[in-house]
């Protein structure tokens, strides 16, 4: 042995064992995710949508924590987004086509594979659409991620209790299952909930809402959200107004999202300023169907007490002939 050779010679028992790669697969229930992202954008003090890239980073760290691993060894192998979508002509009529394309661009940049089934109007739901088969498609893809792609952890972004059987099947293949679970109370009285049966069935349930509220300005939590265009401290919200003071304003509907569970839209004020968010449930009076883009309306601007942001209530259709 030449001088210094001992530095390069180790007993087999002294060799450092490299950490194994933990393969992660993600499946999104698009409708569930969209409602959550809209809540944080319009009803929560965050005032921002969820950032897909930030969510990916969060998932890697949560998996690393639960698997007692280095986040650098936890890699997202594939991510799949499942949702219904209006046909192009219908989306254009609803003024949603550009928004749909922009969100698809977001998914592409984040490396998420999108899977869409065309929405079909349902006779009992007015202009709200319904798609069939998305949940089955999601389950088949999750099964393939575990059985063919050999992912160690499957992350479900879904609240559907029907996925309990899927979780059991994934477990039988040796995959652990993580669910990002939200329970939220919306301003209109509706709720976003994750099935308790699903939470009980998975290996790693992550209760997202209390985690987000309790971790303050944790960079990992902050990274879940897109940057705000204006810092909360710099905003100058209007004070609540009273109808009797003649503060009713008018404007034109600029965009609507009617295919979601809690339909909403935006109004461009006639006197200028940023678009104002409104819920379909805030409409009053007689309407020729559901709110649509280019309709002229009057409304009461007010402050949402939960978010501190401007919103519109008592939104009333204005006949263009009046």
Tab-separated table of C-alpha atoms in Angstrom:
chain	number	residue	atom	x	y	z
A	1	UNK	CA	0.000	0.000	0.000
A	2	UNK	CA	1.497	3.325	-1.027
A	3	UNK	CA	1.353	6.315	1.340
A	4	UNK	CA	-2.151	7.732	1.600
A	5	UNK	CA	-3.804	4.697	0.013
A	6	UNK	CA	-5.714	4.100	3.236
A	7	UNK	CA	-7.753	7.199	2.390
A	8	UNK	CA	-9.275	5.386	-0.567
A	9	UNK	CA	-9.857	2.006	1.024
A	10	UNK	CA	-12.857	1.257	3.202
A	11	UNK	CA	-14.336	-1.859	4.605
A	12	UNK	CA	-17.666	-2.765	3.054
A	13	UNK	CA	-19.417	-2.094	6.377
A	14	UNK	CA	-18.053	1.457	6.350
A	15	UNK	CA	-19.448	2.363	2.927
A	16	UNK	CA	-22.094	5.093	2.916
A	17	UNK	CA	-25.400	3.664	1.726
A	18	UNK	CA	-27.010	6.062	-0.742
A	19	UNK	CA	-30.622	6.998	-0.055
A	20	UNK	CA	-33.103	5.403	-2.373
A	21	UNK	CA	-35.103	7.576	-4.745
A	22	UNK	CA	-38.703	8.050	-3.638
A	23	UNK	CA	-40.927	8.212	-6.697
A	24	UNK	CA	-44.031	10.400	-6.381
A	25	UNK	CA	-47.108	10.414	-8.593
A	26	UNK	CA	-49.798	13.112	-8.305
A	27	UNK	CA	-53.413	13.057	-9.480
A	28	UNK	CA	-55.663	16.138	-9.322
A	29	UNK	CA	-59.438	16.195	-9.178
A	30	UNK	CA	-59.632	19.403	-11.218
A	31	UNK	CA	-63.028	20.558	-9.985
A	32	UNK	CA	-62.004	20.128	-6.338
A	33	UNK	CA	-58.673	21.907	-6.869
A	34	UNK	CA	-60.250	24.790	-8.807
A	35	UNK	CA	-62.751	25.510	-6.033
A	36	UNK	CA	-59.981	25.537	-3.421
A	37	UNK	CA	-57.763	27.800	-5.513
A	38	UNK	CA	-60.710	30.168	-6.099
A	39	UNK	CA	-61.421	30.280	-2.360
A	40	UNK	CA	-57.889	31.457	-1.566
A	41	UNK	CA	-58.047	33.963	-4.413
A	42	UNK	CA	-61.442	35.521	-3.665
A	43	UNK	CA	-62.439	34.710	-0.073
A	44	UNK	CA	-59.201	34.337	1.887
A	45	UNK	CA	-56.812	37.036	3.077
A	46	UNK	CA	-54.102	35.503	0.863
A	47	UNK	CA	-55.895	36.904	-2.178
A	48	UNK	CA	-53.983	34.599	-4.543
A	49	UNK	CA	-54.431	31.357	-6.412
A	50	UNK	CA	-52.446	28.224	-5.634
A	51	UNK	CA	-49.168	27.965	-7.563
A	52	UNK	CA	-48.752	24.519	-9.143
A	53	UNK	CA	-44.934	24.677	-8.973
A	54	UNK	CA	-45.101	25.769	-5.338
A	55	UNK	CA	-47.528	22.931	-4.636
A	56	UNK	CA	-45.080	20.457	-6.189
A	57	UNK	CA	-42.318	21.695	-3.902
A	58	UNK	CA	-44.624	21.484	-0.888
A	59	UNK	CA	-45.548	17.889	-1.764
A	60	UNK	CA	-41.898	16.857	-2.076
A	61	UNK	CA	-41.165	18.204	1.391
A	62	UNK	CA	-44.271	16.618	2.930
A	63	UNK	CA	-43.366	13.243	1.437
A	64	UNK	CA	-39.770	13.624	2.649
A	65	UNK	CA	-40.999	14.395	6.163
A	66	UNK	CA	-43.369	11.414	6.267
A	67	UNK	CA	-40.862	9.043	4.665
A	68	UNK	CA	-37.956	10.274	6.838
A	69	UNK	CA	-36.001	11.141	3.694
A	70	UNK	CA	-34.041	13.985	2.138
A	71	UNK	CA	-36.329	16.159	-0.068
A	72	UNK	CA	-33.659	15.909	-2.772
A	73	UNK	CA	-34.363	12.190	-3.029
A	74	UNK	CA	-38.109	12.734	-3.440
A	75	UNK	CA	-38.990	13.285	-7.089
A	76	UNK	CA	-42.331	13.795	-8.805
A	77	UNK	CA	-42.283	11.295	-11.653
A	78	UNK	CA	-45.636	12.232	-13.171
A	79	UNK	CA	-48.515	14.556	-12.387
A	80	UNK	CA	-51.990	14.345	-13.939
A	81	UNK	CA	-54.891	16.808	-13.881
A	82	UNK	CA	-58.453	15.595	-14.569
A	83	UNK	CA	-61.399	17.874	-15.242
A	84	UNK	CA	-64.429	18.566	-17.361
A	85	UNK	CA	-64.229	21.350	-19.938
A	86	UNK	CA	-66.703	23.116	-22.204
A	87	UNK	CA	-66.302	22.603	-25.978
A	88	UNK	CA	-64.452	25.490	-27.651
A	89	UNK	CA	-67.572	27.118	-29.134
A	90	UNK	CA	-69.397	26.995	-25.816
A	91	UNK	CA	-66.353	28.270	-23.912
A	92	UNK	CA	-66.022	31.171	-26.350
A	93	UNK	CA	-69.700	32.034	-25.929
A	94	UNK	CA	-69.194	32.043	-22.161
A	95	UNK	CA	-66.045	34.150	-22.530
A	96	UNK	CA	-64.018	31.361	-20.872
A	97	UNK	CA	-61.878	30.236	-23.799
A	98	UNK	CA	-58.877	32.454	-23.088
A	99	UNK	CA	-58.946	31.601	-19.390
A	100	UNK	CA	-59.036	27.881	-20.203
A	101	UNK	CA	-56.027	28.200	-22.508
A	102	UNK	CA	-54.049	30.241	-19.973
A	103	UNK	CA	-54.609	27.605	-17.301
A	104	UNK	CA	-53.556	24.865	-19.719
A	105	UNK	CA	-50.335	26.825	-20.265
A	106	UNK	CA	-49.814	26.841	-16.490
A	107	UNK	CA	-50.214	23.059	-16.363
A	108	UNK	CA	-47.802	22.553	-19.257
A	109	UNK	CA	-45.129	24.767	-17.698
A	110	UNK	CA	-45.476	22.843	-14.423
A	111	UNK	CA	-45.081	19.488	-16.201
A	112	UNK	CA	-48.645	18.392	-15.451
A	113	UNK	CA	-50.435	16.206	-17.992
A	114	UNK	CA	-54.018	17.385	-18.486
A	115	UNK	CA	-56.965	15.087	-19.137
A	116	UNK	CA	-60.257	16.715	-20.124
A	117	UNK	CA	-63.708	15.342	-20.818
A	118	UNK	CA	-66.219	17.605	-22.535
A	119	UNK	CA	-68.911	19.060	-20.333
A	120	UNK	CA	-72.521	18.563	-21.324
A	121	UNK	CA	-75.368	20.773	-20.076
A	122	UNK	CA	-77.620	18.964	-17.635
A	123	UNK	CA	-81.351	19.638	-17.772
A	124	UNK	CA	-81.609	19.998	-13.982
A	125	UNK	CA	-78.620	22.337	-13.636
A	126	UNK	CA	-79.387	25.153	-16.077
A	127	UNK	CA	-76.152	26.243	-17.716
A	128	UNK	CA	-74.000	24.187	-15.351
A	129	UNK	CA	-72.238	21.333	-17.094
A	130	UNK	CA	-71.682	17.765	-16.056
A	131	UNK	CA	-69.056	15.295	-17.179
A	132	UNK	CA	-69.044	11.569	-16.635
A	133	UNK	CA	-66.049	9.306	-16.292
A	134	UNK	CA	-63.441	11.705	-14.895
A	135	UNK	CA	-63.239	9.932	-11.517
A	136	UNK	CA	-62.798	6.562	-13.212
A	137	UNK	CA	-60.100	8.000	-15.463
A	138	UNK	CA	-58.306	9.451	-12.421
A	139	UNK	CA	-58.424	6.086	-10.628
A	140	UNK	CA	-57.046	4.217	-13.639
A	141	UNK	CA	-54.152	6.653	-13.989
A	142	UNK	CA	-53.343	6.429	-10.267
A	143	UNK	CA	-53.348	2.634	-10.489
A	144	UNK	CA	-50.965	2.782	-13.453
A	145	UNK	CA	-48.635	5.145	-11.588
A	146	UNK	CA	-48.306	2.544	-8.828
A	147	UNK	CA	-48.326	-0.664	-10.865
A	148	UNK	CA	-46.459	0.311	-14.042
A	149	UNK	CA	-44.488	3.461	-13.139
A	150	UNK	CA	-43.639	2.008	-9.698
A	151	UNK	CA	-44.320	5.205	-7.761
A	152	UNK	CA	-43.735	4.759	-4.044
A	153	UNK	CA	-46.166	7.501	-2.989
A	154	UNK	CA	-49.358	8.518	-4.779
A	155	UNK	CA	-50.679	11.974	-3.855
A	156	UNK	CA	-54.427	12.503	-4.211
A	157	UNK	CA	-55.699	16.070	-4.498
A	158	UNK	CA	-59.317	15.071	-4.113
A	159	UNK	CA	-61.978	14.944	-1.439
A	160	UNK	CA	-64.100	12.176	-2.949
A	161	UNK	CA	-64.976	9.304	-0.628
A	162	UNK	CA	-65.424	7.075	-3.675
A	163	UNK	CA	-61.618	6.918	-3.876
A	164	UNK	CA	-61.379	4.801	-0.721
A	165	UNK	CA	-61.399	1.629	-2.801
A	166	UNK	CA	-58.678	3.101	-5.013
A	167	UNK	CA	-56.540	3.754	-1.926
A	168	UNK	CA	-56.934	0.138	-0.809
A	169	UNK	CA	-55.919	-1.123	-4.232
A	170	UNK	CA	-52.866	1.160	-4.295
A	171	UNK	CA	-51.895	-0.113	-0.845
A	172	UNK	CA	-52.115	-3.691	-2.131
A	173	UNK	CA	-49.490	-2.747	-4.731
A	174	UNK	CA	-47.183	-1.474	-1.997
A	175	UNK	CA	-47.739	2.239	-2.646
A	176	UNK	CA	-48.349	4.698	0.160
A	177	UNK	CA	-51.089	7.257	-0.414
A	178	UNK	CA	-51.064	10.912	0.668
A	179	UNK	CA	-54.179	13.081	0.470
A	180	UNK	CA	-54.172	16.874	0.632
A	181	UNK	CA	-57.399	17.446	2.537
A	182	UNK	CA	-59.283	20.739	2.748
A	183	UNK	CA	-62.369	21.583	4.796
A	184	UNK	CA	-63.507	25.135	4.011
A	185	UNK	CA	-66.620	27.192	4.682
A	186	UNK	CA	-67.456	29.412	1.704
A	187	UNK	CA	-68.993	32.860	1.946
A	188	UNK	CA	-72.278	31.656	0.426
A	189	UNK	CA	-72.739	28.975	3.076
A	190	UNK	CA	-71.468	26.087	0.951
A	191	UNK	CA	-68.599	23.884	2.074
A	192	UNK	CA	-65.582	22.227	0.493
A	193	UNK	CA	-65.011	18.982	2.354
A	194	UNK	CA	-62.785	15.942	2.180
A	195	UNK	CA	-64.426	12.630	2.973
A	196	UNK	CA	-63.474	11.434	6.459
A	197	UNK	CA	-63.460	7.875	5.110
A	198	UNK	CA	-60.822	8.919	2.582
A	199	UNK	CA	-58.729	10.634	5.280
A	200	UNK	CA	-58.897	7.505	7.433
A	201	UNK	CA	-57.920	5.226	4.544
A	202	UNK	CA	-54.726	6.931	3.352
A	203	UNK	CA	-51.228	6.556	4.767
A	204	UNK	CA	-50.452	10.265	5.010
A	205	UNK	CA	-53.422	12.637	5.460
A	206	UNK	CA	-52.391	16.313	5.335
A	207	UNK	CA	-54.974	18.714	6.786
A	208	UNK	CA	-54.207	21.707	4.595
A	209	UNK	CA	-56.387	24.549	5.928
A	210	UNK	CA	-55.118	24.483	9.547
A	211	UNK	CA	-51.568	23.926	8.311
A	212	UNK	CA	-51.745	27.025	6.112
A	213	UNK	CA	-53.208	29.114	8.940
A	214	UNK	CA	-50.795	27.915	11.630
A	215	UNK	CA	-47.497	28.133	9.761
A	216	UNK	CA	-47.574	31.926	9.399
A	217	UNK	CA	-45.015	33.227	6.922
A	218	UNK	CA	-43.290	29.887	6.440
A	219	UNK	CA	-41.584	30.033	2.997
A	220	UNK	CA	-42.896	26.561	2.160
A	221	UNK	CA	-46.475	27.727	2.830
A	222	UNK	CA	-46.001	31.107	1.150
A	223	UNK	CA	-44.677	29.250	-1.886
A	224	UNK	CA	-48.046	27.548	-2.269
A	225	UNK	CA	-49.520	30.793	-3.581
A	226	UNK	CA	-48.871	32.977	-6.581
A	227	UNK	CA	-47.461	36.418	-5.735
A	228	UNK	CA	-50.041	39.130	-5.136
A	229	UNK	CA	-49.968	42.055	-7.532
A	230	UNK	CA	-50.336	44.372	-4.530
A	231	UNK	CA	-49.121	43.719	-1.010
A	232	UNK	CA	-51.986	43.493	1.502
A	233	UNK	CA	-50.589	46.389	3.555
A	234	UNK	CA	-50.545	48.625	0.453
A	235	UNK	CA	-54.198	48.104	-0.449
A	236	UNK	CA	-56.674	50.926	0.034
A	237	UNK	CA	-60.020	49.144	0.237
A	238	UNK	CA	-63.214	51.123	-0.074
A	239	UNK	CA	-65.397	51.402	2.981
A	240	UNK	CA	-68.719	49.518	3.053
A	241	UNK	CA	-71.436	51.510	1.349
A	242	UNK	CA	-75.140	51.964	1.944
A	243	UNK	CA	-77.787	51.792	-0.789
A	244	UNK	CA	-79.749	54.670	0.715
A	245	UNK	CA	-76.810	57.007	0.130
A	246	UNK	CA	-77.122	56.675	-3.656
A	247	UNK	CA	-73.947	54.678	-4.059
A	248	UNK	CA	-75.340	52.063	-6.430
A	249	UNK	CA	-72.930	51.687	-9.331
A	250	UNK	CA	-73.249	50.255	-12.811
A	251	UNK	CA	-70.954	48.282	-15.024
A	252	UNK	CA	-70.640	45.483	-17.561
A	253	UNK	CA	-69.998	41.835	-16.837
A	254	UNK	CA	-66.549	41.013	-18.189
A	255	UNK	CA	-66.203	37.303	-17.422
A	256	UNK	CA	-68.131	34.488	-15.773
A	257	UNK	CA	-67.299	31.048	-14.410
A	258	UNK	CA	-70.614	29.246	-14.427
A	259	UNK	CA	-69.440	25.635	-14.624
A	260	UNK	CA	-68.184	25.530	-11.035
A	261	UNK	CA	-70.217	24.601	-7.963
A	262	UNK	CA	-70.282	28.200	-6.720
A	263	UNK	CA	-70.575	30.247	-9.962
A	264	UNK	CA	-69.024	33.704	-10.006
A	265	UNK	CA	-68.015	36.482	-12.379
A	266	UNK	CA	-66.428	39.914	-12.702
A	267	UNK	CA	-67.875	43.352	-13.375
A	268	UNK	CA	-66.038	46.175	-15.148
A	269	UNK	CA	-67.196	49.427	-13.442
A	270	UNK	CA	-68.428	52.152	-15.785
A	271	UNK	CA	-66.610	54.792	-13.734
A	272	UNK	CA	-63.283	52.993	-14.110
A	273	UNK	CA	-61.158	50.956	-11.761
A	274	UNK	CA	-60.359	47.280	-11.346
A	275	UNK	CA	-62.879	44.566	-12.111
A	276	UNK	CA	-65.073	43.578	-9.171
A	277	UNK	CA	-65.798	39.986	-8.208
A	278	UNK	CA	-69.390	38.820	-7.670
A	279	UNK	CA	-71.176	35.567	-6.935
A	280	UNK	CA	-74.195	34.416	-8.920
A	281	UNK	CA	-75.890	33.997	-5.543
A	282	UNK	CA	-75.575	37.793	-5.093
A	283	UNK	CA	-77.898	38.541	-8.039
A	284	UNK	CA	-81.368	40.002	-7.516
A	285	UNK	CA	-84.345	40.847	-9.728
A	286	UNK	CA	-85.308	39.386	-13.093
A	287	UNK	CA	-82.561	38.020	-15.362
A	288	UNK	CA	-82.824	36.647	-18.923
A	289	UNK	CA	-81.054	33.464	-17.841
A	290	UNK	CA	-77.766	33.266	-15.966
A	291	UNK	CA	-75.312	36.194	-15.955
A	292	UNK	CA	-73.282	36.379	-19.157
A	293	UNK	CA	-70.391	38.473	-20.419
A	294	UNK	CA	-71.352	41.909	-21.872
A	295	UNK	CA	-74.542	42.168	-19.814
A	296	UNK	CA	-74.981	45.602	-18.200
A	297	UNK	CA	-75.723	45.534	-14.487
A	298	UNK	CA	-76.043	47.708	-11.410
A	299	UNK	CA	-74.637	46.606	-8.075
A	300	UNK	CA	-73.622	47.578	-4.562
A	301	UNK	CA	-69.832	47.580	-4.013
A	302	UNK	CA	-68.936	46.368	-0.540
A	303	UNK	CA	-66.043	44.891	1.386
A	304	UNK	CA	-65.945	41.163	2.058
A	305	UNK	CA	-65.311	41.117	5.830
A	306	UNK	CA	-63.336	37.878	5.568
A	307	UNK	CA	-60.889	39.035	2.911
A	308	UNK	CA	-60.920	42.827	3.061
A	309	UNK	CA	-61.410	42.842	-0.710
A	310	UNK	CA	-64.002	44.644	-2.790
A	311	UNK	CA	-66.921	42.572	-4.033
A	312	UNK	CA	-70.377	43.240	-5.500
A	313	UNK	CA	-73.732	42.376	-3.969
A	314	UNK	CA	-77.327	42.937	-5.060
A	315	UNK	CA	-76.249	42.581	-8.688
A	316	UNK	CA	-79.205	43.435	-10.905
A	317	UNK	CA	-79.615	43.087	-14.672
A	318	UNK	CA	-80.130	46.337	-16.598
A	319	UNK	CA	-82.171	46.066	-19.772
A	320	UNK	CA	-80.133	47.721	-22.567
A	321	UNK	CA	-83.340	49.337	-23.848
A	322	UNK	CA	-83.951	51.140	-20.554
